[in-house]
Amino acid sequence: MHSNKYITVYTVAMTLIVSVVLAIIVTGLRPAHEANEAVFKKRDILSAIKNELPVDLESISDQEVLSLFNERIEQVTLDANGQPVEGVKAETIDMAKEEKKPEAERLYPMYIYKGEKSTFYLVSVRGNGLWDKIWGTIALQDDFNTIAGVSFDHVTETAGLGAEIKDSPAFKQQFVGKKIYNDENEFVSVAVVKGGIKKPEHQVDAIAGATITSNGVTEMMENGLEVYLPYFESKKNK
Amino acid sequence: MAEVETKVAQEKEPLFGKKERQLIIDPLNDNNPITVQVLGICSALAVTTLVKPAIIMALSATFVIAFANLTISLLRKGIPKQIRMIVQLVVIAFLVTVVEQVLKAANYPIWKQLSVYIGLIITNCIVMGRLEAFAMANKPWRSFLDGLGNGAGYGIILIIVAAARELFGKGSLMGFNIIGNSSQYLIDTTTNSFFSWYMPNNVMVLPAAALFVIGVIIWVQRARNQKLIDVS
Amino acid sequence: MGDLLNIFLKSVFIENMVLAYFLGMCSFLAVSKSVKTAVGLGAAVIFVLTLTVPINWVINEMVLGPNGIFKTDLTFLRFILFIATIAASVQLVEMVVEKFSPALYSALGIFLPLITVNCAILGGALFMVAREYDFAEATTFGFGSGVGFFIAIVVMAAIREKIRYSAVPAPLRGLGIAFILTGLMGMAFMSLMGINPANYMN
C-alpha cells in the first residue's frame, strides 16, 4: 500500500507530464491540421464542378488544389439580402456557425470559377438529413439557371442509404443540366422525388430506402438557393 | 499483416523464443480478442464498411495496445493500487490523443471518416483487458509483444469483416471496382453479361451486417476448433 | 420542452446506443445471459450516463473550450479529461452506494467497475460534443441513451434465455447466435429511424 502523499505526488506528476507532452505535440501539428482543413474544404467545393476542371481533381496533390483554387476562383460574400459584403473572405465562412445566428445577420459564401471557356457560380447550401446535418455545393452555369454540378456531404447519414448522396456519382450526375427556374421564370429549385420523374427539368430520382435524406436534399436546395436569388437577378440584369 | 510480424519475430531468435512467438500467434486464432475473448466489438462494427478505414483503425488500435502495454509494464511497480484504473486510462487516453492528432495531420479525410470512433479506442476493452491481465504482471518486452499480437488479432477480424462488407455491399475492395453494374468494374454485371444475375447486396453496408459477418466468422472458427464451443 | 422530449425519444428508440450505433457491445454481450443481471447493468448504465454526460458537458464548456476558465482551446485534452471524469464518478458512485445502500450495492456493485470501460458512456459524452447540445439537452440525451441501453439489454437477455432451448447449431451456440440476434434487432430498430417525434407533436 502506498501512502496518500505518494498517490498525490504521483497523480500530479502524471497529469503534468501528460498535458505538457500533449500540448507540445498539438502545437507542433496545428499548422498541418489547419492546412489540411483548408485543402479539404477547397477540394470539396471544386468537386461540384469536377467534370469542368482542366485536371482530374482526385489525382492532383494538395498543393495543386490550392493553386487551382487561388488562380481560378473569385470569392464573394453575400449578406442575407443577397448584397455583396466587403471585408469578409468567403472561404472563412463556416456555414454551421452562420446557422446559429439570427437570419438577418447570416453571411453566405459564393465562389465564382472562371474557366477557360465558361464561368460557374458555386454556392453553399445546408440542411437536415435523417440523423444530422447535410450540406453541399451547387454549381450554376452563367445563365444562373442550369446546374453544372453538385457535391454533397453529411455528418452521419446511414452508409449505403442516405450516405449515397455523397458516395454515389450517379446520384450527383442526375443534377447536371437541371434548371432551377421554370419557363415562366419562377424559381422552382430542383426536387428529389420518389417513384417516377414528372418534370424532367426540375426533378431527379431519389435514393431507394433513403426518403428522409432525399427530402432533406430537396428542402436544402430550395431554402439554400433562395438566399442567392437576389444576387442572381442583379447579375442577370447587367 | 500479421504474417509479416511473425516472420520478423522468427528472424531474431534470441529475443523471440517459443513463448514469445506464442504471445503473437495465439491471439490471431485460438485466443482472438474479438471472437473468443469478446472484447472490443464496438469499433469492429462501426468502421468496417470499407477496407481502408478498417486498416487505419486496426493499425491505430495495435499501436495503442502495444505501447499502453509497454508503458504500464514499465510503470507497474510504481503505480499506486488505489488509482490503478485511472492511471491505466490516462495512459491509454494519452496514446489515443497522440494517434488522433497525428492522423489528423497525416490523412485528414480518413480522420474525418473515423471521427468519434478513434476516441472510442480508449474504451476498447481489449486495451484495458490486456493491461489488467498481462502488462500488470509481466516484463516490458513480453507485454509489448502481447500487445502487438492482440492488436493484430483484432485487426485481422476487422479487415475480414470490412473486406466482406465492401466486396458484397459496394462491389469494390480498397476502392478498386471489382463487381458492379457498369464497365468500370472488373466484372461487369450489365444486362447482357454472364454475371447479370448479380446485384450488390445493400444490406452488407448497413451496420447490422457487421454483426452477421462476425457471427459467421465465429461459426466457422468454432466448427473447425471444437474446444472453443460454448457449452452453457 | 418539446425539443427535450424529442431528444429523449430519439435517444431511446431511434438513435439507440446499442442497436443503432453498436456502442457498449462488450458488456451488452457479456451480461445479457440472464434478465436479472441485465436489469442490474441496465440500471447502472442509466445512472452513470445521466450523471457523466452533464458533468462532461460542464468540463467541455468551462474548462476545455475557448470561453472556459483558461481562455484557450484545450480540446486536445478532451479524451483524457472525459475518461478521467467517468472513472472518477463511477468510483464515487460506487463508494456512495456502498455506504448508504448496501442492498442497492449488492445489486449494482459488481457492474459499476465494468461501466468505466463501456463504450456507451464515453460515446455518450463524445456524441454530446459532436452534436453541440446545451446543458438541458445533454442531460436528457444522457438519460435517454441510458434508457435505450436498458431496453436493448433486457430484451436481448430475455431472447437469450428462451433461445437456450432451441436447436442452434453447436458452433453457433452462445456468442455466435448472440451476434446474429443483435444484428436482427438492429435491423428491426432501423425501421424506427426517420420517424421524427417532433412531427407528431402540436
Coordinates of N, CA, C and O in Angstrom, one line a residue, chain A residues 78 82 95 108 110 121-126 136-140 144-147 149-150 175 178-181 187-191 217-232:
Chain A
L78 N -21.9 37.3 -49.5 CA -23.2 37.9 -49.6 C -23.9 38.0 -48.2 O -23.7 37.1 -47.4
G82 N -28.7 39.2 -50.0 CA -28.0 38.9 -51.3 C -27.1 40.0 -51.8 O -26.8 40.0 -53.0
M95 N -20.5 27.6 -42.5 CA -22.0 27.6 -42.6 C -22.6 27.1 -41.3 O -23.7 27.5 -40.9
Y108 N -23.3 34.5 -46.5 CA -23.3 33.4 -47.4 C -22.1 33.5 -48.4 O -21.9 34.5 -49.0
M110 N -19.9 32.7 -51.8 CA -20.2 32.5 -53.2 C -18.8 32.4 -53.9 O -18.0 33.2 -53.7
Y121 N -20.9 29.6 -61.1 CA -21.2 30.2 -59.8 C -21.5 29.1 -58.8 O -22.4 28.4 -59.0
L122 N -20.6 29.0 -57.8 CA -20.7 27.9 -56.8 C -21.3 28.5 -55.5 O -20.7 29.4 -55.0
V123 N -22.4 27.9 -55.0 CA -22.9 28.4 -53.8 C -23.0 27.3 -52.8 O -23.1 26.1 -53.1
S124 N -23.0 27.6 -51.5 CA -23.1 26.6 -50.4 C -24.5 26.5 -49.9 O -25.1 27.5 -49.6
V125 N -24.9 25.3 -49.6 CA -26.3 25.1 -49.0 C -26.1 24.2 -47.9 O -25.2 23.4 -47.8
R126 N -27.1 24.2 -46.9 CA -27.0 23.4 -45.7 C -28.4 23.1 -45.3 O -29.3 23.9 -45.3
G136 N -23.9 21.0 -48.9 CA -23.3 20.8 -50.2 C -23.0 22.0 -51.0 O -23.2 23.2 -50.5
T137 N -22.4 21.9 -52.2 CA -22.1 23.0 -53.0 C -22.9 22.8 -54.3 O -22.8 21.7 -54.9
I138 N -23.5 23.8 -54.8 CA -24.3 23.7 -56.1 C -23.6 24.7 -57.1 O -23.4 25.8 -56.7
A139 N -23.2 24.1 -58.2 CA -22.6 25.0 -59.2 C -23.6 25.3 -60.3 O -24.2 24.4 -60.9
L140 N -23.7 26.6 -60.6 CA -24.6 27.0 -61.7 C -23.9 27.6 -62.9 O -22.8 28.1 -62.7
F144 N -27.4 31.4 -64.7 CA -27.9 31.4 -63.3 C -29.2 30.5 -63.3 O -30.1 30.7 -62.5
N145 N -29.2 29.5 -64.1 CA -30.4 28.7 -64.2 C -30.0 27.2 -64.3 O -30.6 26.4 -63.5
T146 N -29.1 26.9 -65.1 CA -28.7 25.5 -65.3 C -27.7 25.0 -64.3 O -26.7 25.7 -64.1
I147 N -27.9 23.9 -63.7 CA -27.0 23.3 -62.8 C -25.8 22.6 -63.5 O -26.0 21.8 -64.4
G149 N -23.2 21.2 -61.7 CA -22.7 20.1 -60.9 C -23.1 20.3 -59.5 O -23.3 21.4 -59.1
V150 N -23.0 19.2 -58.7 CA -23.3 19.4 -57.2 C -22.3 18.5 -56.5 O -21.8 17.5 -57.0
F175 N -28.1 15.7 -61.4 CA -28.4 17.1 -61.2 C -27.9 17.9 -62.4 O -28.5 19.0 -62.7
K178 N -30.1 20.2 -64.9 CA -31.4 20.6 -64.4 C -31.5 22.1 -64.3 O -30.5 22.8 -64.2
K179 N -32.8 22.6 -64.4 CA -33.0 24.1 -64.3 C -33.6 24.4 -62.9 O -34.5 23.7 -62.4
I180 N -33.2 25.6 -62.4 CA -33.8 26.0 -61.1 C -35.0 27.0 -61.4 O -35.7 27.3 -60.4
Y181 N -35.1 27.5 -62.6 CA -36.3 28.3 -62.9 C -37.2 27.6 -63.9 O -36.6 26.9 -64.8
F187 N -38.8 30.8 -59.6 CA -37.9 29.9 -59.0 C -38.6 28.6 -58.5 O -39.5 28.7 -57.7
V188 N -38.2 27.5 -59.0 CA -38.8 26.2 -58.6 C -37.8 25.2 -57.9 O -38.2 24.2 -57.4
S189 N -36.5 25.6 -58.0 CA -35.5 24.7 -57.5 C -35.5 23.3 -58.1 O -36.2 23.1 -59.1
V190 N -34.7 22.4 -57.6 CA -34.7 21.0 -58.2 C -35.1 20.1 -57.0 O -34.6 20.2 -55.9
A191 N -36.1 19.2 -57.3 CA -36.6 18.3 -56.2 C -36.1 16.9 -56.4 O -35.9 16.5 -57.6
V217 N -32.6 16.8 -49.0 CA -31.8 17.4 -50.1 C -32.7 18.4 -50.8 O -32.3 19.5 -51.1
T218 N -34.0 18.0 -51.1 CA -34.9 18.9 -51.8 C -35.1 20.2 -51.0 O -35.0 21.3 -51.6
E219 N -35.3 20.0 -49.7 CA -35.6 21.2 -48.9 C -34.3 22.1 -48.8 O -34.4 23.3 -48.9
M220 N -33.1 21.4 -48.7 CA -31.9 22.2 -48.6 C -31.6 23.0 -49.9 O -31.2 24.1 -49.8
M221 N -31.9 22.3 -51.0 CA -31.7 23.0 -52.3 C -32.6 24.2 -52.4 O -32.2 25.3 -52.8
E222 N -33.9 24.0 -52.0 CA -34.9 25.1 -52.1 C -34.5 26.3 -51.2 O -34.3 27.4 -51.7
N223 N -34.3 26.0 -49.9 CA -34.0 27.1 -49.0 C -32.6 27.6 -49.2 O -32.4 28.8 -49.1
G224 N -31.7 26.8 -49.6 CA -30.3 27.2 -49.8 C -30.1 28.1 -51.0 O -29.5 29.2 -50.9
L225 N -30.8 27.8 -52.1 CA -30.6 28.6 -53.3 C -31.4 29.9 -53.2 O -31.0 30.9 -53.7
E226 N -32.5 29.9 -52.4 CA -33.4 31.0 -52.3 C -32.6 32.3 -51.9 O -32.8 33.4 -52.5
V227 N -31.7 32.2 -50.9 CA -31.0 33.4 -50.4 C -30.1 34.0 -51.5 O -29.7 35.1 -51.4
Y228 N -29.7 33.2 -52.5 CA -28.8 33.7 -53.5 C -29.6 34.4 -54.7 O -29.0 35.0 -55.5
L229 N -30.9 34.2 -54.7 CA -31.7 34.6 -55.8 C -31.5 36.1 -56.1 O -31.3 36.5 -57.3
P230 N -31.6 37.0 -55.1 CA -31.5 38.4 -55.4 C -30.1 38.7 -56.1 O -30.1 39.6 -57.1
Y231 N -29.1 38.0 -55.7 CA -27.8 38.3 -56.4 C -27.8 37.8 -57.8 O -27.4 38.5 -58.7
F232 N -28.4 36.6 -58.0 CA -28.5 36.1 -59.4 C -29.3 37.2 -60.3 O -28.9 37.5 -61.4

